[in-house]
mmCIF file of C-alpha atoms in Angstrom:
data_model
loop_
_atom_site.group_PDB
_atom_site.id
_atom_site.type_symbol
_atom_site.label_atom_id
_atom_site.label_comp_id
_atom_site.label_asym_id
_atom_site.label_seq_id
_atom_site.Cartn_x
_atom_site.Cartn_y
_atom_site.Cartn_z
ATOM 1 C CA UNK A 1 -48.718 28.516 -66.562
ATOM 2 C CA UNK A 2 -46.711 31.319 -68.189
ATOM 3 C CA UNK A 3 -48.994 34.000 -66.753
ATOM 4 C CA UNK A 4 -47.920 33.346 -63.156
ATOM 5 C CA UNK A 5 -44.243 34.006 -63.975
ATOM 6 C CA UNK A 6 -44.835 37.776 -63.827
ATOM 7 C CA UNK A 7 -46.216 39.830 -60.954
ATOM 8 C CA UNK A 8 -48.796 41.489 -63.243
ATOM 9 C CA UNK A 9 -49.996 38.152 -64.601
ATOM 10 C CA UNK A 10 -50.279 36.731 -61.091
ATOM 11 C CA UNK A 11 -52.346 39.691 -59.881
ATOM 12 C CA UNK A 12 -54.698 39.388 -62.875
ATOM 13 C CA UNK A 13 -55.111 35.680 -62.184
ATOM 14 C CA UNK A 14 -56.025 36.388 -58.555
ATOM 15 C CA UNK A 15 -58.467 39.111 -59.656
ATOM 16 C CA UNK A 16 -60.035 36.746 -62.167
ATOM 17 C CA UNK A 17 -60.463 34.040 -59.519
ATOM 18 C CA UNK A 18 -62.156 36.555 -57.178
ATOM 19 C CA UNK A 19 -64.424 37.772 -60.002
ATOM 20 C CA UNK A 20 -65.474 34.202 -60.832
ATOM 21 C CA UNK A 21 -66.310 33.580 -57.172
ATOM 22 C CA UNK A 22 -68.485 36.748 -57.091
ATOM 23 C CA UNK A 23 -70.245 35.693 -60.313
ATOM 24 C CA UNK A 24 -71.010 32.241 -58.883
ATOM 25 C CA UNK A 25 -72.363 33.745 -55.657
ATOM 26 C CA UNK A 26 -74.517 36.216 -57.666
ATOM 27 C CA UNK A 27 -75.913 33.431 -59.829
ATOM 28 C CA UNK A 28 -76.726 31.274 -56.795
ATOM 29 C CA UNK A 29 -78.363 34.264 -55.047
ATOM 30 C CA UNK A 30 -80.492 34.957 -58.134
ATOM 31 C CA UNK A 31 -79.197 38.493 -58.707
ATOM 32 C CA UNK A 32 -79.927 40.297 -61.986
ATOM 33 C CA UNK A 33 -77.225 39.414 -64.533
ATOM 34 C CA UNK A 34 -76.017 42.971 -65.102
ATOM 35 C CA UNK A 35 -75.618 43.549 -61.369
ATOM 36 C CA UNK A 36 -73.643 40.310 -61.138
ATOM 37 C CA UNK A 37 -71.484 41.429 -64.104
ATOM 38 C CA UNK A 38 -70.761 44.866 -62.601
ATOM 39 C CA UNK A 39 -69.934 43.308 -59.240
ATOM 40 C CA UNK A 40 -67.623 40.780 -60.909
ATOM 41 C CA UNK A 41 -65.790 43.470 -62.930
ATOM 42 C CA UNK A 42 -65.431 45.704 -59.892
ATOM 43 C CA UNK A 43 -64.108 42.770 -57.852
ATOM 44 C CA UNK A 44 -61.690 41.817 -60.634
ATOM 45 C CA UNK A 45 -60.284 45.370 -60.850
ATOM 46 C CA UNK A 46 -60.066 45.943 -57.096
ATOM 47 C CA UNK A 47 -58.516 42.587 -56.243
ATOM 48 C CA UNK A 48 -56.032 42.789 -59.151
ATOM 49 C CA UNK A 49 -54.795 46.250 -58.094
ATOM 50 C CA UNK A 50 -54.629 45.318 -54.395
ATOM 51 C CA UNK A 51 -52.824 42.022 -55.035
ATOM 52 C CA UNK A 52 -50.325 43.743 -57.343
ATOM 53 C CA UNK A 53 -49.612 46.368 -54.674
ATOM 54 C CA UNK A 54 -49.207 43.708 -52.002
ATOM 55 C CA UNK A 55 -46.838 41.755 -54.270
ATOM 56 C CA UNK A 56 -44.706 44.882 -54.853
ATOM 57 C CA UNK A 57 -44.449 45.498 -51.120
ATOM 58 C CA UNK A 58 -43.683 41.865 -50.328
ATOM 59 C CA UNK A 59 -41.032 41.498 -53.037
ATOM 60 C CA UNK A 60 -39.461 44.818 -52.018
ATOM 61 C CA UNK A 61 -39.372 43.633 -48.392
ATOM 62 C CA UNK A 62 -37.662 40.378 -49.394
ATOM 63 C CA UNK A 63 -35.219 42.012 -51.815
ATOM 64 C CA UNK A 64 -34.176 44.854 -49.504
ATOM 65 C CA UNK A 65 -31.546 42.900 -47.501
ATOM 66 C CA UNK A 66 -30.243 41.280 -50.706
ATOM 67 C CA UNK A 67 -29.816 44.619 -52.490
ATOM 68 C CA UNK A 68 -28.232 46.108 -49.363
ATOM 69 C CA UNK A 69 -25.653 43.303 -49.474
ATOM 70 C CA UNK A 70 -25.030 43.724 -53.205
ATOM 71 C CA UNK A 71 -24.574 47.512 -53.034
ATOM 72 C CA UNK A 72 -22.892 47.477 -49.596
ATOM 73 C CA UNK A 73 -25.235 50.192 -48.307
ATOM 74 C CA UNK A 74 -28.701 50.656 -46.904
ATOM 75 C CA UNK A 75 -31.211 50.432 -49.760
ATOM 76 C CA UNK A 76 -34.626 52.079 -49.334
ATOM 77 C CA UNK A 77 -37.809 50.270 -50.339
ATOM 78 C CA UNK A 78 -38.698 53.099 -52.743
ATOM 79 C CA UNK A 79 -35.525 52.379 -54.735
ATOM 80 C CA UNK A 80 -36.508 48.733 -55.102
ATOM 81 C CA UNK A 81 -40.085 49.665 -56.061
ATOM 82 C CA UNK A 82 -38.743 51.950 -58.784
ATOM 83 C CA UNK A 83 -36.569 49.081 -60.000
ATOM 84 C CA UNK A 84 -39.551 46.716 -60.066
ATOM 85 C CA UNK A 85 -41.549 49.044 -62.293
ATOM 86 C CA UNK A 86 -39.246 48.383 -65.227
ATOM 87 C CA UNK A 87 -38.305 44.743 -64.576
ATOM 88 C CA UNK A 88 -39.876 41.386 -63.997
ATOM 89 C CA UNK A 89 -39.013 39.545 -60.798
ATOM 90 C CA UNK A 90 -37.362 36.748 -62.777
ATOM 91 C CA UNK A 91 -35.082 39.321 -64.455
ATOM 92 C CA UNK A 92 -33.947 40.536 -61.048
ATOM 93 C CA UNK A 93 -33.379 36.937 -59.993
ATOM 94 C CA UNK A 94 -31.155 36.356 -63.023
ATOM 95 C CA UNK A 95 -29.190 39.529 -62.265
ATOM 96 C CA UNK A 96 -28.648 38.473 -58.668
ATOM 97 C CA UNK A 97 -27.570 34.995 -59.736
ATOM 98 C CA UNK A 98 -25.101 36.527 -62.185
ATOM 99 C CA UNK A 99 -23.803 38.842 -59.429
ATOM 100 C CA UNK A 100 -23.398 35.873 -57.090
ATOM 101 C CA UNK A 101 -21.489 33.930 -59.751
ATOM 102 C CA UNK A 102 -19.202 36.908 -60.444
ATOM 103 C CA UNK A 103 -18.699 37.383 -56.721
ATOM 104 C CA UNK A 104 -17.731 33.725 -56.309
ATOM 105 C CA UNK A 105 -15.203 34.074 -59.133
ATOM 106 C CA UNK A 106 -13.759 37.218 -57.559
ATOM 107 C CA UNK A 107 -13.471 35.511 -54.177
ATOM 108 C CA UNK A 108 -11.713 32.547 -55.804
ATOM 109 C CA UNK A 109 -9.348 34.926 -57.630
ATOM 110 C CA UNK A 110 -8.555 36.831 -54.425
ATOM 111 C CA UNK A 111 -7.905 33.570 -52.571
ATOM 112 C CA UNK A 112 -5.555 32.460 -55.342
ATOM 113 C CA UNK A 113 -3.813 35.847 -55.296
ATOM 114 C CA UNK A 114 -3.436 35.650 -51.515
ATOM 115 C CA UNK A 115 -2.032 32.128 -51.802
ATOM 116 C CA UNK A 116 0.415 33.276 -54.479
ATOM 117 C CA UNK A 117 1.416 36.334 -52.395
ATOM 118 C CA UNK A 118 2.151 34.219 -49.325
ATOM 119 C CA UNK A 119 4.092 31.685 -51.383
ATOM 120 C CA UNK A 120 6.008 34.465 -53.143
ATOM 121 C CA UNK A 121 6.938 36.226 -49.891
ATOM 122 C CA UNK A 122 7.986 32.894 -48.400
ATOM 123 C CA UNK A 123 10.186 32.159 -51.407
ATOM 124 C CA UNK A 124 11.775 35.617 -51.314
ATOM 125 C CA UNK A 125 12.502 35.268 -47.603
ATOM 126 C CA UNK A 126 13.989 31.808 -48.130
ATOM 127 C CA UNK A 127 16.180 32.888 -51.057
ATOM 128 C CA UNK A 128 17.500 35.940 -49.163
ATOM 129 C CA UNK A 129 17.982 34.065 -45.893
ATOM 130 C CA UNK A 130 20.601 31.621 -47.228
ATOM 131 C CA UNK A 131 23.223 34.168 -48.418
ATOM 132 C CA UNK A 132 22.569 36.463 -45.439
ATOM 133 C CA UNK A 133 23.154 33.652 -42.945
ATOM 134 C CA UNK A 134 26.281 32.615 -44.875
ATOM 135 C CA UNK A 135 27.669 36.158 -44.699
ATOM 136 C CA UNK A 136 26.808 36.362 -41.010
ATOM 137 C CA UNK A 137 28.625 33.078 -40.342
ATOM 138 C CA UNK A 138 31.763 34.071 -42.251
ATOM 139 C CA UNK A 139 31.973 37.485 -40.565
ATOM 140 C CA UNK A 140 31.365 36.001 -37.104
ATOM 141 C CA UNK A 141 34.170 33.493 -37.689
ATOM 142 C CA UNK A 142 36.545 36.266 -38.776
ATOM 143 C CA UNK A 143 35.647 38.444 -35.786
ATOM 144 C CA UNK A 144 36.148 35.518 -33.407
ATOM 145 C CA UNK A 145 39.802 35.279 -34.382
ATOM 146 C CA UNK A 146 39.753 34.028 -37.945
ATOM 147 C CA UNK A 147 40.818 37.422 -39.248
ATOM 148 C CA UNK A 148 44.317 36.881 -37.882
ATOM 149 C CA UNK A 149 44.558 33.414 -39.405
ATOM 150 C CA UNK A 150 45.989 33.827 -42.908
ATOM 151 C CA UNK A 151 44.821 30.343 -43.865
ATOM 152 C CA UNK A 152 41.131 31.172 -43.532
ATOM 153 C CA UNK A 153 40.666 34.965 -43.592
ATOM 154 C CA UNK A 154 40.967 35.371 -47.372
ATOM 155 C CA UNK A 155 38.945 32.209 -48.065
ATOM 156 C CA UNK A 156 36.080 33.376 -45.846
ATOM 157 C CA UNK A 157 36.129 36.878 -47.304
ATOM 158 C CA UNK A 158 35.899 35.405 -50.813
ATOM 159 C CA UNK A 159 32.965 33.230 -49.750
ATOM 160 C CA UNK A 160 31.248 36.253 -48.184
ATOM 161 C CA UNK A 161 31.784 38.155 -51.443
ATOM 162 C CA UNK A 162 30.097 35.350 -53.409
ATOM 163 C CA UNK A 163 27.107 35.464 -51.061
ATOM 164 C CA UNK A 164 26.918 39.261 -51.487
ATOM 165 C CA UNK A 165 27.006 38.839 -55.276
ATOM 166 C CA UNK A 166 24.156 36.353 -54.976
ATOM 167 C CA UNK A 167 22.151 38.850 -52.899
ATOM 168 C CA UNK A 168 22.759 41.557 -55.501
ATOM 169 C CA UNK A 169 21.637 39.245 -58.314
ATOM 170 C CA UNK A 170 18.428 38.325 -56.468
ATOM 171 C CA UNK A 171 17.626 41.986 -55.737
ATOM 172 C CA UNK A 172 18.354 43.021 -59.335
ATOM 173 C CA UNK A 173 16.076 40.270 -60.683
ATOM 174 C CA UNK A 174 13.322 41.200 -58.223
ATOM 175 C CA UNK A 175 13.662 44.827 -59.303
ATOM 176 C CA UNK A 176 13.429 43.804 -62.970
ATOM 177 C CA UNK A 177 10.241 41.796 -62.411
ATOM 178 C CA UNK A 178 8.678 44.624 -60.358
ATOM 179 C CA UNK A 179 9.536 47.118 -63.111
ATOM 180 C CA UNK A 180 8.066 44.866 -65.815
ATOM 181 C CA UNK A 181 4.849 44.304 -63.850
ATOM 182 C CA UNK A 182 4.353 47.989 -63.073
ATOM 183 C CA UNK A 183 5.178 49.329 -66.542
ATOM 184 C CA UNK A 184 4.821 46.549 -69.126
ATOM 185 C CA UNK A 185 2.416 48.633 -71.204
ATOM 186 C CA UNK A 186 5.165 50.897 -72.526
ATOM 187 C CA UNK A 187 8.375 49.549 -74.048
ATOM 188 C CA UNK A 188 11.049 51.136 -76.213
ATOM 189 C CA UNK A 189 10.361 49.321 -79.483
ATOM 190 C CA UNK A 190 12.785 49.838 -82.353
ATOM 191 C CA UNK A 191 14.215 47.783 -85.171
ATOM 192 C CA UNK A 192 17.524 45.964 -84.709
ATOM 193 C CA UNK A 193 19.423 42.963 -86.036
ATOM 194 C CA UNK A 194 18.441 40.036 -83.793
ATOM 195 C CA UNK A 195 21.184 37.791 -85.202
ATOM 196 C CA UNK A 196 23.869 40.361 -84.464
ATOM 197 C CA UNK A 197 22.546 40.728 -80.911
ATOM 198 C CA UNK A 198 22.544 36.948 -80.417
ATOM 199 C CA UNK A 199 26.140 36.710 -81.661
ATOM 200 C CA UNK A 200 27.255 39.471 -79.249
ATOM 201 C CA UNK A 201 25.660 37.682 -76.298
ATOM 202 C CA UNK A 202 27.090 34.333 -77.389
ATOM 203 C CA UNK A 203 30.574 35.905 -77.456
ATOM 204 C CA UNK A 204 30.032 37.336 -73.956
ATOM 205 C CA UNK A 205 29.035 33.886 -72.627
ATOM 206 C CA UNK A 206 31.878 32.057 -74.360
ATOM 207 C CA UNK A 207 34.268 32.256 -71.397
ATOM 208 C CA UNK A 208 31.717 30.730 -69.008
ATOM 209 C CA UNK A 209 30.864 28.058 -71.579
ATOM 210 C CA UNK A 210 34.540 27.145 -72.055
ATOM 211 C CA UNK A 211 34.782 26.147 -68.387
ATOM 212 C CA UNK A 212 32.430 23.242 -69.173
ATOM 213 C CA UNK A 213 33.764 22.785 -72.724
ATOM 214 C CA UNK A 214 30.363 23.771 -74.132
ATOM 215 C CA UNK A 215 30.247 25.247 -77.627
ATOM 216 C CA UNK A 216 27.849 28.070 -78.507
ATOM 217 C CA UNK A 217 26.790 28.544 -82.115
ATOM 218 C CA UNK A 218 24.339 30.856 -83.880
ATOM 219 C CA UNK A 219 22.728 29.113 -86.885
ATOM 220 C CA UNK A 220 20.019 29.621 -89.466
ATOM 221 C CA UNK A 221 20.778 33.274 -90.139
ATOM 222 C CA UNK A 222 21.993 32.523 -93.677
ATOM 223 C CA UNK A 223 18.510 31.232 -94.585
ATOM 224 C CA UNK A 224 16.677 34.388 -93.495
ATOM 225 C CA UNK A 225 15.817 37.265 -95.834
ATOM 226 C CA UNK A 226 18.298 40.119 -95.338
ATOM 227 C CA UNK A 227 18.410 42.195 -93.196
ATOM 228 C CA UNK A 228 17.699 40.128 -90.071
ATOM 229 C CA UNK A 229 15.792 42.791 -88.200
ATOM 230 C CA UNK A 230 12.919 42.647 -85.724
ATOM 231 C CA UNK A 231 10.861 45.313 -83.981
ATOM 232 C CA UNK A 232 11.232 44.887 -80.221
ATOM 233 C CA UNK A 233 12.794 46.307 -77.071
ATOM 234 C CA UNK A 234 16.475 45.532 -77.629
ATOM 235 C CA UNK A 235 17.474 45.815 -73.965
ATOM 236 C CA UNK A 236 14.867 43.360 -72.701
ATOM 237 C CA UNK A 237 15.287 40.929 -75.613
ATOM 238 C CA UNK A 238 18.996 40.951 -74.843
ATOM 239 C CA UNK A 239 18.101 39.992 -71.282
ATOM 240 C CA UNK A 240 15.970 37.132 -72.600
ATOM 241 C CA UNK A 241 18.820 35.761 -74.708
ATOM 242 C CA UNK A 242 21.307 36.129 -71.843
ATOM 243 C CA UNK A 243 19.051 34.211 -69.451
ATOM 244 C CA UNK A 244 18.341 31.413 -71.939
ATOM 245 C CA UNK A 245 21.962 30.984 -73.054
ATOM 246 C CA UNK A 246 23.368 31.165 -69.516
ATOM 247 C CA UNK A 247 20.782 28.605 -68.351
ATOM 248 C CA UNK A 248 21.774 26.273 -71.183
ATOM 249 C CA UNK A 249 25.387 26.514 -70.010
ATOM 250 C CA UNK A 250 24.662 26.078 -66.308
ATOM 251 C CA UNK A 251 22.559 22.980 -66.830
ATOM 252 C CA UNK A 252 24.409 21.677 -69.864
ATOM 253 C CA UNK A 253 26.590 18.598 -70.021
ATOM 254 C CA UNK A 254 30.364 18.864 -70.115
ATOM 255 C CA UNK A 255 31.427 18.927 -73.733
ATOM 256 C CA UNK A 256 27.865 19.709 -74.849
ATOM 257 C CA UNK A 257 26.501 22.353 -77.196
ATOM 258 C CA UNK A 258 24.166 25.339 -77.157
ATOM 259 C CA UNK A 259 22.614 26.339 -80.474
ATOM 260 C CA UNK A 260 20.687 29.548 -81.228
ATOM 261 C CA UNK A 261 18.541 29.103 -84.349
ATOM 262 C CA UNK A 262 16.441 31.510 -86.421
ATOM 263 C CA UNK A 263 13.523 30.599 -88.687
ATOM 264 C CA UNK A 264 11.490 32.724 -91.099
ATOM 265 C CA UNK A 265 7.788 32.717 -90.065
ATOM 266 C CA UNK A 266 6.396 35.066 -92.788
ATOM 267 C CA UNK A 267 5.807 38.196 -90.647
ATOM 268 C CA UNK A 268 7.784 36.980 -87.629
ATOM 269 C CA UNK A 269 11.171 35.544 -86.737
ATOM 270 C CA UNK A 270 11.245 32.385 -84.625
ATOM 271 C CA UNK A 271 14.186 32.268 -82.193
ATOM 272 C CA UNK A 272 15.151 28.948 -80.585
ATOM 273 C CA UNK A 273 17.776 28.319 -77.914
ATOM 274 C CA UNK A 274 18.573 24.617 -77.825
ATOM 275 C CA UNK A 275 20.920 22.580 -75.627
ATOM 276 C CA UNK A 276 21.707 18.903 -75.107
ATOM 277 C CA UNK A 277 21.973 19.182 -71.338
ATOM 278 C CA UNK A 278 20.103 17.735 -68.374
ATOM 279 C CA UNK A 279 16.608 18.355 -69.723
ATOM 280 C CA UNK A 280 13.437 18.929 -67.707
ATOM 281 C CA UNK A 281 10.862 16.365 -66.605
ATOM 282 C CA UNK A 282 7.278 16.508 -67.929
ATOM 283 C CA UNK A 283 5.893 17.292 -64.464
ATOM 284 C CA UNK A 284 8.176 20.344 -64.161
ATOM 285 C CA UNK A 285 7.673 21.865 -67.633
ATOM 286 C CA UNK A 286 4.374 23.695 -66.813
ATOM 287 C CA UNK A 287 6.013 25.383 -63.800
ATOM 288 C CA UNK A 288 9.497 26.335 -64.982
ATOM 289 C CA UNK A 289 8.437 29.946 -65.666
ATOM 290 C CA UNK A 290 7.181 30.447 -62.091
ATOM 291 C CA UNK A 291 9.225 32.674 -59.790
ATOM 292 C CA UNK A 292 11.771 30.784 -57.702
ATOM 293 C CA UNK A 293 10.625 27.433 -59.068
ATOM 294 C CA UNK A 294 13.525 25.020 -59.352
ATOM 295 C CA UNK A 295 13.545 21.497 -60.737
ATOM 296 C CA UNK A 296 16.597 20.720 -58.579
ATOM 297 C CA UNK A 297 16.820 23.210 -55.731
ATOM 298 C CA UNK A 298 20.245 22.224 -54.446
ATOM 299 C CA UNK A 299 21.921 22.062 -57.865
ATOM 300 C CA UNK A 300 20.291 25.342 -58.970
ATOM 301 C CA UNK A 301 21.767 27.233 -56.037
ATOM 302 C CA UNK A 302 25.175 25.665 -56.619
ATOM 303 C CA UNK A 303 25.047 26.981 -60.191
ATOM 304 C CA UNK A 304 24.331 30.483 -58.890
ATOM 305 C CA UNK A 305 20.841 30.928 -60.306
ATOM 306 C CA UNK A 306 18.311 33.163 -58.555
ATOM 307 C CA UNK A 307 15.263 31.194 -59.717
ATOM 308 C CA UNK A 308 13.876 34.342 -61.389
ATOM 309 C CA UNK A 309 15.519 34.221 -64.813
ATOM 310 C CA UNK A 310 12.780 32.326 -66.661
ATOM 311 C CA UNK A 311 10.070 34.373 -64.922
ATOM 312 C CA UNK A 312 11.727 37.508 -66.334
ATOM 313 C CA UNK A 313 11.934 35.869 -69.774
ATOM 314 C CA UNK A 314 8.197 35.092 -69.724
ATOM 315 C CA UNK A 315 7.301 38.656 -68.629
ATOM 316 C CA UNK A 316 9.404 40.219 -71.391
ATOM 317 C CA UNK A 317 8.067 37.995 -74.190
ATOM 318 C CA UNK A 318 4.453 38.504 -73.071
ATOM 319 C CA UNK A 319 5.146 42.242 -72.914
ATOM 320 C CA UNK A 320 5.905 41.994 -76.639
ATOM 321 C CA UNK A 321 2.552 40.306 -77.239
ATOM 322 C CA UNK A 322 4.239 36.958 -77.936
ATOM 323 C CA UNK A 323 4.546 33.583 -76.172
ATOM 324 C CA UNK A 324 7.500 31.463 -75.167
ATOM 325 C CA UNK A 325 7.346 27.662 -75.334
ATOM 326 C CA UNK A 326 9.510 24.861 -74.005
ATOM 327 C CA UNK A 327 10.239 21.425 -75.433
ATOM 328 C CA UNK A 328 12.341 19.200 -73.219
ATOM 329 C CA UNK A 329 13.233 15.586 -72.563
ATOM 330 C CA UNK A 330 14.874 14.570 -69.317
ATOM 331 C CA UNK A 331 18.489 13.651 -69.951
ATOM 332 C CA UNK A 332 18.454 14.800 -73.581
ATOM 333 C CA UNK A 333 18.156 18.587 -73.447
ATOM 334 C CA UNK A 334 15.736 21.516 -73.812
ATOM 335 C CA UNK A 335 14.606 23.965 -76.487
ATOM 336 C CA UNK A 336 13.123 27.354 -75.616
ATOM 337 C CA UNK A 337 11.355 29.072 -78.523
ATOM 338 C CA UNK A 338 9.698 32.472 -78.993
ATOM 339 C CA UNK A 339 8.763 34.766 -81.871
ATOM 340 C CA UNK A 340 9.315 38.453 -82.572
ATOM 341 C CA UNK A 341 7.727 40.636 -85.244
ATOM 342 C CA UNK A 342 9.812 41.475 -88.284
ATOM 343 C CA UNK A 343 10.754 45.119 -88.708
ATOM 344 C CA UNK A 344 8.604 46.975 -91.254
ATOM 345 C CA UNK A 345 10.374 48.529 -94.242
ATOM 346 C CA UNK A 346 9.347 51.943 -95.552
ATOM 347 C CA UNK A 347 9.129 52.869 -99.227
ATOM 348 C CA UNK A 348 12.891 53.441 -99.451
ATOM 349 C CA UNK A 349 13.609 50.022 -98.019
ATOM 350 C CA UNK A 350 14.999 51.384 -94.757
ATOM 351 C CA UNK A 351 13.891 49.968 -91.415
ATOM 352 C CA UNK A 352 11.649 52.074 -89.232
ATOM 353 C CA UNK A 353 12.917 52.866 -85.764
ATOM 354 C CA UNK A 354 10.203 54.078 -83.455
ATOM 355 C CA UNK A 355 8.720 53.857 -79.986
ATOM 356 C CA UNK A 356 5.616 51.702 -79.788
ATOM 357 C CA UNK A 357 3.192 51.659 -76.905
ATOM 358 C CA UNK A 358 1.228 48.448 -76.264
ATOM 359 C CA UNK A 359 -2.227 48.417 -74.688
#
């Protein structure tokens, strides 16, 4: 019955049952009908009020420890009674169930965050430990007499320098990620020529690419409407292009190619960095943007990577309100793609340069 789902309806039902019992007793006892009616009405009123009061007290008694847990403080019965005046018990039940569900989600999120924190700290410690131990070993060897040996002193000092450079790169990348996470809401957005920037970075990477006979080309710019300008943070987008192009060289095949392409997407420019290198397996693609994740740990360290480059790329692109995607086939190569908003022209046809705050 619907009536028993509310405390008021339940109390009226109890009062009605008591009134019926009094009426039956009066009829059996042969009382005058109006006396029986008055007695029944009085019983109905009294029992209804008493049962409602008892229900309030009982529900308040049962809810007190639950509310104390929810609010993390001692809750007085009067507070619960005031709450019950404006709500049905089933409404309170729904609220508590919703709170419990939210609490479970928060606990799950905190557990995941704790797991990620432990894994992250472990990865940082592991990445820093290798170059530090290498430096310690080289210096110990030199101090134990190797310094006087001309055949090994310079070689060991050069190796120690490489390990120091690796430490500096790791710390710089960690600092970049920390800075992006703490202040991603505000970036220095201005208009600039994305093709020109890509060509500058390609020229800077040409020497490293020549060591593996890899060619770097910037294509597709001739098909874009002129000028080739986007609105973004030039410094961070430059970092994105550096990371993607350098990665394509490090994991590219000897004699291979890296191609930077641009496509017109109406109000955006699509930028793709494609290589025909080692490629990435399907099982690794969802995780390549994680910090310190490596598809081939040994080879990645040999190439000098910190394992943070793609994590920085993802942070920067998301900070621009965009997404980066990856298409890759093992043994055939990879293509990283992301979009940037076109620069807006004013009435004179000049590009606007301004600071934009996101969020």
